[in-house]
Amino acid sequence: MGREPQRNPKDLDPTHLSEFRERLTRCREANPDAWDASRNLVGQPQVQLTLKRLTAAIQDSPSLPFALRNQLVGVLREGTANRIQELPGEGLRQLTGLPPTKAVRALCILFGLARQEGSAEPVPAISAAQIERFVRTCPNPFDLLREADVASLLDLGAGDLSFASELVDQYLPILQERQQDLIVHCIDRLKPGSKLGGPLHPGHAKLKSLRQPTPGLRFQFWGDQDMFDLGKATNLLPHYTIATCQAPATPTFALEPSRVSPPIIEEHLRKTKGVFRTVRVEGEEALEVLHGGRTLLFPPWKFEIRGPLALLDLLSRHGKLCVLSAVDAEVFWELLSQLVADSRMRPTDVIFSPAIIAELFGPLYVSLSTLPVGESVVLSNLTDLRHDLPRVLTTPDVQERHYRFRHIEVRRGAVFEGVPCSRTARLFKDMTEEPPPWFLVLVPAEPTELQAIPPKN
Ligand SMILES: C[S@@+](CC[C@H](N)C(=O)[O-])C[C@H]1O[C@@H](n2cnc3c(N)ncnc32)[C@H](O)[C@@H]1O
């Protein structure tokens, strides 16, 4: 039998090289302002410092294959050159597909050196295939912020901003060292100053600390902002490296309105949550719920049902990688039913009870419900993934009517070592009646990959 030729680990894999060149081209094309700005980085007297910084950024990029990283550092003369003309032009061309000056400028964009205040916002150029490879090997999906060409995150329903704070504490120092910006944008529908929502409001000190001018940090928080009506949040980027929703709201995302009709939803809410009505409290509109002999007050939109399809649509539009954490059981099974290919798992007008879930999901239910806390599975190893998720949000910015996720990981548990986490995730350990929640890592397929989807009848 013929043997596979042995590859020296120092050899550059041709697939890695072609992917890298492609990423470089896309990054350059997607950031025309940064491309213009990069001209300043290769002129005198700046170029010497640029080559040093670029080398450091490449050395500090462990997601790059070892051989590629080494060769790039080699052709950059380990940051010791004073002029571009001192670099080996042919070597640079082989690695980047570009003549030397353009190669250095493109590398400056890819490794985050070529950005200017006021320039067009950076668009992550990292591909879905690269992200999938990354999340399949790295247990912390948020580490993508230190690996991707742009470090940006959108947190939807950000609550008290605990997660954003932890994230900034963890990644800002690393990115500052590489002179790369960390962009963190947070949205929550609670009205700042409202009496409703209690501990989910960000504390004054936390907000002040995140908002104070800090080198390399671009933080913004929009309160009183419905994630499904993003008109007011004008500085929002079209695409983020990561879009996340930590502890997606219940019942907002626990029932899918395209699966369960409004009267059945309403009846279910009255049965499980209690009698409710809109009232005014101290000048504010509120939802009053009579539950277990107690009167509870919530923001007036608490029982607006949007469903998991709307959340998935939103996350996949904005994030190159999507992360859902601390997903409770109700939201999880409704969400799962929309992610799988088998349409029998999303029957019309059936409210999911534990018994129905067990019966409906069958072997998939057994595999997932027995997943130990801390363990994870790649969903496509258990069942076929849905290829025609409908775009349910009616905004004109996205053309295609369907999309899909090319990779979905399902993990069990609320808090994971080394992974920044939210207030609600931390509280799960005290919720003795709640089963352990779920953590999902989803990689949307690129629009170009969607053409492969067979048309729906
Ligand atoms: C369960 S809490 C989770 C808060 C925080 N992410 C955490 O994990 O601690 C859900 C949050 O989503 C917010 N929310 C609910 N619906 C929203 C919407 N349509 N737009 C923006 N935020 C929303 C709520 O105000 C609340 O802060």
XYZ file of C-alpha atoms and ligand atoms in Angstrom:
484
model
C 0.000 0.000 0.000
C 1.316 3.498 -0.931
C 2.133 5.722 2.004
C 1.076 9.365 2.328
C 4.117 11.608 1.819
C 5.243 12.838 5.248
C 4.850 16.594 5.690
C 7.508 18.448 7.582
C 5.667 20.653 10.118
C 7.776 23.542 8.819
C 6.341 23.070 5.301
C 3.616 25.446 4.290
C 0.340 23.680 3.495
C -0.821 24.932 0.031
C -4.452 25.122 1.281
C -3.416 27.354 4.169
C -1.466 29.535 1.765
C -4.307 29.948 -0.729
C -6.793 30.649 2.083
C -4.466 33.240 3.526
C -4.029 34.995 0.180
C -7.768 34.981 -0.345
C -8.329 36.446 3.126
C -5.773 39.161 2.430
C -7.493 40.136 -0.810
C -10.939 40.197 0.772
C -9.695 42.204 3.702
C -8.159 44.787 1.369
C -11.265 45.030 -0.793
C -13.641 45.227 2.163
C -11.761 48.138 3.778
C -11.077 50.795 1.140
C -10.540 53.532 3.740
C -8.051 51.437 5.658
C -6.323 50.715 2.350
C -5.932 54.461 1.788
C -4.775 54.937 5.364
C -2.191 52.178 4.980
C -0.248 54.367 2.518
C 0.981 56.450 5.470
C 2.308 53.368 7.206
C 4.768 52.477 4.463
C 6.177 55.976 3.914
C 9.217 57.427 5.692
C 9.776 57.788 8.583
C 6.867 55.529 9.665
C 7.840 52.359 7.806
C 10.480 51.118 10.262
C 7.993 51.147 13.151
C 5.307 49.644 10.914
C 7.497 46.638 10.067
C 8.261 46.118 13.759
C 4.588 46.315 14.774
C 3.501 44.115 11.924
C 6.013 41.437 12.843
C 4.876 41.544 16.472
C 1.210 41.271 15.448
C 1.943 38.260 13.232
C 4.001 36.550 15.934
C 1.120 37.089 18.349
C -1.435 35.471 16.071
C -1.573 31.817 17.109
C -4.461 31.008 14.734
C -2.103 31.417 11.777
C -0.585 28.064 10.875
C 2.877 27.785 12.396
C 4.701 27.475 9.062
C 2.887 30.471 7.573
C 3.571 32.616 10.608
C 7.259 31.709 10.493
C 7.582 32.458 6.818
C 5.803 35.802 7.146
C 8.049 36.822 10.019
C 11.031 35.662 7.938
C 10.155 37.755 4.885
C 9.545 40.749 7.138
C 13.148 40.290 8.328
C 11.795 39.891 11.869
C 11.008 43.596 11.999
C 14.604 44.725 11.581
C 14.349 46.287 8.100
C 14.423 50.054 7.696
C 12.845 50.162 4.248
C 10.521 47.957 2.189
C 13.277 47.626 -0.420
C 15.295 45.615 2.128
C 12.621 42.893 2.213
C 12.816 39.849 -0.113
C 10.266 40.904 -2.764
C 9.844 37.466 -4.314
C 9.270 35.815 -0.926
C 6.625 38.406 -0.042
C 4.957 37.945 -3.411
C 4.812 34.162 -2.964
C 3.139 34.474 0.406
C 0.734 37.304 -0.363
C 0.331 37.323 -4.146
C 1.198 41.039 -4.085
C 4.204 43.235 -4.876
C 6.147 44.230 -1.715
C 4.645 47.612 -0.824
C 1.084 46.474 -1.492
C 1.815 43.260 0.418
C 2.911 45.193 3.506
C -0.104 47.523 3.251
C -2.508 44.600 2.956
C -0.845 42.845 5.910
C -1.238 46.074 7.904
C -5.003 45.934 7.312
C -5.281 42.234 8.052
C -3.394 42.541 11.320
C -5.258 45.676 12.392
C -2.534 48.334 11.975
C -4.211 50.338 9.244
C -7.207 51.953 10.813
C -7.911 55.583 11.480
C -10.387 57.303 13.697
C -13.237 58.502 11.531
C -12.438 56.074 8.732
C -15.043 53.608 7.525
C -15.673 50.956 10.138
C -13.655 47.798 9.838
C -15.346 44.768 8.357
C -14.001 41.411 9.520
C -12.541 39.632 6.505
C -12.027 36.285 8.216
C -13.989 33.631 6.324
C -16.697 31.325 7.680
C -14.447 28.325 6.932
C -11.647 29.827 9.029
C -14.051 30.628 11.847
C -15.429 27.116 11.799
C -11.910 25.694 11.976
C -11.170 28.019 14.866
C -14.228 27.194 16.959
C -13.834 23.484 16.333
C -10.427 23.589 18.006
C -10.656 26.426 20.528
C -12.947 25.854 23.534
C -13.505 29.590 24.008
C -15.314 31.083 20.974
C -14.701 34.636 22.241
C -10.974 34.048 21.696
C -11.816 34.723 18.052
C -11.485 38.396 19.053
C -7.745 37.922 19.378
C -7.446 35.890 16.205
C -9.590 37.726 13.663
C -8.458 40.768 11.675
C -11.130 42.881 13.428
C -12.086 42.528 17.109
C -15.723 43.594 17.307
C -18.657 42.237 19.294
C -22.362 43.035 19.438
C -24.227 42.002 22.612
C -28.013 41.879 22.153
C -30.061 42.160 25.356
C -26.911 43.032 27.287
C -28.637 43.509 30.673
C -26.362 44.832 33.417
C -23.256 44.698 31.151
C -21.459 42.137 33.337
C -20.572 40.137 30.259
C -19.296 43.202 28.384
C -17.142 44.166 31.386
C -15.638 40.706 31.711
C -14.980 40.597 27.993
C -13.240 43.978 28.004
C -11.136 43.017 31.042
C -10.079 39.807 29.338
C -9.326 40.981 25.793
C -8.518 44.696 25.915
C -4.985 44.300 27.360
C -4.077 41.722 24.700
C -5.412 43.871 21.882
C -3.892 47.073 23.304
C -0.491 45.416 23.174
C -1.041 44.739 19.481
C -2.399 48.253 18.972
C -5.659 46.776 17.740
C -9.025 48.254 18.722
C -11.658 46.328 20.631
C -15.164 47.354 19.578
C -17.958 46.372 21.984
C -21.509 47.463 21.191
C -24.328 46.596 23.598
C -28.087 46.938 23.267
C -30.896 46.517 25.745
C -34.576 47.410 25.581
C -34.832 48.464 29.228
C -35.294 52.200 29.517
C -32.436 53.748 31.514
C -33.844 55.153 34.754
C -36.964 52.973 34.621
C -38.050 51.279 37.852
C -38.895 48.157 35.845
C -36.225 45.550 35.123
C -34.428 45.865 38.480
C -30.955 44.306 38.519
C -30.850 43.955 34.748
C -30.060 47.664 34.442
C -26.365 48.488 34.157
C -25.033 50.079 37.328
C -23.766 53.643 37.114
C -20.184 52.702 38.006
C -19.972 49.916 35.434
C -21.341 52.084 32.668
C -19.048 54.957 33.605
C -15.997 52.714 33.624
C -16.825 51.186 30.231
C -17.605 54.609 28.741
C -14.523 56.424 29.988
C -12.052 57.074 27.183
C -9.653 54.124 27.173
C -6.954 53.575 24.537
C -8.047 50.888 22.108
C -11.575 50.487 23.486
C -14.585 51.582 21.455
C -17.549 50.854 23.685
C -21.138 51.920 23.144
C -24.328 51.073 24.963
C -27.802 51.788 23.670
C -30.529 51.547 26.321
C -34.262 51.738 25.529
C -33.353 50.064 22.255
C -35.368 47.197 20.816
C -32.934 44.864 19.047
C -35.541 44.412 16.319
C -35.786 48.128 15.634
C -32.214 49.249 15.309
C -32.990 52.621 13.702
C -31.859 54.658 16.713
C -28.509 52.901 17.111
C -26.946 54.742 14.215
C -23.345 53.840 14.974
C -24.016 50.139 14.773
C -21.675 48.297 12.428
C -23.180 46.178 9.656
C -21.020 43.206 10.624
C -19.263 42.171 13.804
C -16.693 39.471 14.401
C -19.090 38.070 17.021
C -22.780 38.705 17.703
C -23.994 37.292 20.994
C -27.117 37.040 23.088
C -26.533 36.017 26.677
C -29.536 34.459 28.380
C -32.085 35.171 25.627
C -35.268 36.518 27.177
C -38.145 34.217 28.106
C -40.920 34.093 26.899
C -39.777 36.426 24.050
C -37.737 33.682 22.380
C -39.369 30.617 23.938
C -42.227 30.379 21.430
C -41.959 30.605 17.655
C -44.878 32.672 16.285
C -44.570 31.133 12.824
C -45.116 27.718 14.431
C -47.611 28.501 17.186
C -50.550 30.810 16.456
C -51.304 33.916 18.601
C -54.399 32.567 20.463
C -52.524 29.421 21.501
C -49.524 31.494 22.616
C -51.791 33.810 24.594
C -53.594 30.913 26.261
C -50.272 29.272 27.120
C -48.941 32.496 28.649
C -52.062 32.956 30.766
C -51.864 29.338 31.910
C -48.174 29.343 32.813
C -47.468 32.964 33.760
C -50.832 34.081 35.135
C -53.364 36.784 34.340
C -51.684 39.879 32.911
C -52.629 43.372 31.810
C -51.036 46.683 30.936
C -51.074 49.265 33.751
C -49.392 52.584 34.580
C -47.061 52.739 37.540
C -45.469 56.022 38.625
C -46.043 57.450 35.161
C -44.597 54.442 33.357
C -46.407 51.827 31.342
C -45.901 48.348 32.802
C -47.093 44.775 32.468
C -48.819 43.566 35.613
C -48.823 39.791 36.066
C -50.729 37.929 38.795
C -48.612 34.867 39.430
C -48.937 32.416 42.353
C -50.928 34.921 44.430
C -48.345 37.692 43.848
C -48.512 40.783 41.647
C -45.408 41.215 39.532
C -44.461 44.199 37.387
C -42.445 43.991 34.178
C -41.604 46.286 31.261
C -44.691 46.564 29.029
C -43.089 44.534 26.230
C -42.137 41.564 28.438
C -44.643 39.203 26.786
C -44.016 40.332 23.195
C -43.220 37.075 21.484
C -40.546 37.271 18.768
C -39.397 33.660 18.633
C -36.039 32.050 17.893
C -36.208 32.577 14.117
C -36.126 36.351 14.592
C -33.187 36.088 16.997
C -31.248 33.752 14.712
C -31.962 35.972 11.720
C -30.671 39.023 13.598
C -27.572 37.309 14.976
C -26.641 35.799 11.627
C -26.994 39.152 9.833
C -24.640 40.903 12.215
C -22.184 38.256 13.402
C -19.567 36.304 11.465
C -19.790 34.081 14.539
C -22.891 33.842 16.740
C -22.864 32.776 20.381
C -25.927 32.128 22.511
C -25.216 31.498 26.151
C -27.236 30.599 29.259
C -30.125 29.497 27.059
C -32.857 28.077 29.297
C -34.688 24.831 28.547
C -37.798 26.497 27.111
C -35.873 28.652 24.651
C -33.433 25.859 23.833
C -35.879 23.246 22.529
C -37.868 25.807 20.548
C -34.603 27.096 19.061
C -33.360 23.592 18.335
C -36.569 22.698 16.524
C -35.807 25.491 14.037
C -32.192 24.483 13.495
C -32.725 20.873 12.433
C -33.605 19.680 8.925
C -36.464 17.431 10.036
C -39.590 19.619 9.840
C -41.551 17.124 11.965
C -39.622 18.558 14.922
C -41.480 21.874 14.528
C -45.140 20.879 14.426
C -47.816 23.526 14.026
C -49.645 24.744 17.143
C -48.075 22.246 19.532
C -46.828 23.663 22.824
C -43.640 21.885 23.845
C -44.070 20.120 27.190
C -41.239 17.907 28.566
C -43.124 14.774 27.429
C -43.763 16.147 23.937
C -40.118 17.254 23.615
C -38.881 13.766 24.543
C -41.207 12.131 22.035
C -40.713 14.638 19.235
C -36.927 14.806 19.315
C -36.518 11.073 20.016
C -32.862 9.933 19.808
C -31.724 13.570 19.492
C -33.439 14.315 22.807
C -31.699 11.339 24.422
C -28.255 12.405 23.155
C -28.675 16.023 24.205
C -30.508 15.596 27.492
C -27.820 13.195 28.718
C -24.977 15.521 27.743
C -22.989 16.139 30.933
C -22.415 19.725 32.062
C -19.229 21.040 30.456
C -19.478 18.670 27.474
C -20.408 19.615 23.924
C -21.473 18.072 20.632
C -21.363 19.173 17.027
C -25.045 19.141 16.131
C -24.479 17.849 12.581
C -22.964 14.700 14.132
C -26.376 13.962 15.659
C -28.794 15.137 12.991
C -28.961 16.952 9.647
C -28.918 20.724 9.913
C -31.604 22.847 8.324
C -30.492 24.419 5.045
C -33.361 26.820 4.533
C -33.754 28.913 7.644
C -36.181 31.662 6.656
C -35.217 35.306 6.964
C -38.163 36.554 9.026
C -37.016 40.127 9.615
C -38.186 42.520 6.981
C -35.246 44.834 6.530
C -34.037 45.644 3.061
C -30.299 45.160 3.744
C -30.281 41.413 3.141
C -31.285 40.019 -0.230
C -31.555 36.292 0.301
C -34.730 34.794 1.766
C -33.025 31.805 3.335
C -29.728 31.111 5.043
C -28.074 28.363 7.038
C -25.462 27.710 9.659
C -22.512 25.670 8.445
C -21.523 24.652 11.968
C -23.435 24.441 15.251
C -21.951 23.356 18.535
C -24.243 22.641 21.472
C -22.680 22.778 24.905
C -24.216 22.131 28.291
C -23.705 24.479 31.211
C -23.787 28.121 32.227
C -20.217 29.019 33.139
C -17.062 27.741 31.482
C -13.468 28.146 32.576
C -11.821 31.130 30.890
C -14.975 32.177 29.003
C -16.397 35.619 29.918
C -19.896 35.258 31.259
C -23.030 37.228 32.079
C -24.881 37.898 35.319
C -27.733 35.552 34.446
C -25.311 32.757 33.526
C -23.710 33.080 36.963
C -27.121 32.954 38.646
C -28.037 29.586 37.130
C -26.234 27.692 39.883
C -28.736 29.150 42.384
C -31.781 28.272 40.284
C -32.333 24.835 41.748
C -35.500 24.149 39.754
C -33.917 25.009 36.400
C -32.015 22.295 34.525
C -28.502 23.317 33.414
C -28.765 25.758 30.490
C -27.222 25.532 27.019
C -24.473 27.336 25.153
C -24.554 27.430 21.359
C -21.807 28.386 18.934
C -23.099 28.979 15.407
C -21.180 29.823 12.246
C -23.416 31.292 9.520
C -22.569 30.159 5.995
C -21.266 32.899 3.688
C -23.885 34.261 1.237
C -21.788 32.704 -1.574
C -22.219 29.263 -0.007
C -25.995 29.594 -0.045
C -26.285 29.159 -3.796
C -25.629 25.467 -3.223
C -28.992 25.145 -1.435
C -31.529 23.258 -3.524
C -34.625 25.381 -4.244
C -37.623 24.781 -1.977
C -40.727 23.298 -3.554
C -32.601 37.272 30.727
S -32.054 38.885 30.529
C -30.328 38.635 30.179
C -29.494 39.838 30.448
C -27.995 39.618 30.231
N -27.704 39.322 28.854
C -27.518 38.483 31.121
O -27.219 37.414 30.575
O -27.453 38.687 32.311
C -32.700 39.336 28.942
C -32.342 40.753 28.551
O -32.805 41.000 27.232
C -33.374 42.278 27.182
N -34.326 42.289 26.059
C -35.471 41.584 25.943
N -36.070 41.836 24.770
C -35.275 42.716 24.120
C -35.348 43.364 22.860
N -36.360 43.161 22.014
N -34.346 44.207 22.518
C -33.313 44.430 23.363
N -33.196 43.846 24.566
C -34.165 43.008 24.943
C -34.022 42.447 28.529
O -34.234 43.806 28.850
C -32.978 41.789 29.430
O -32.027 42.705 29.880
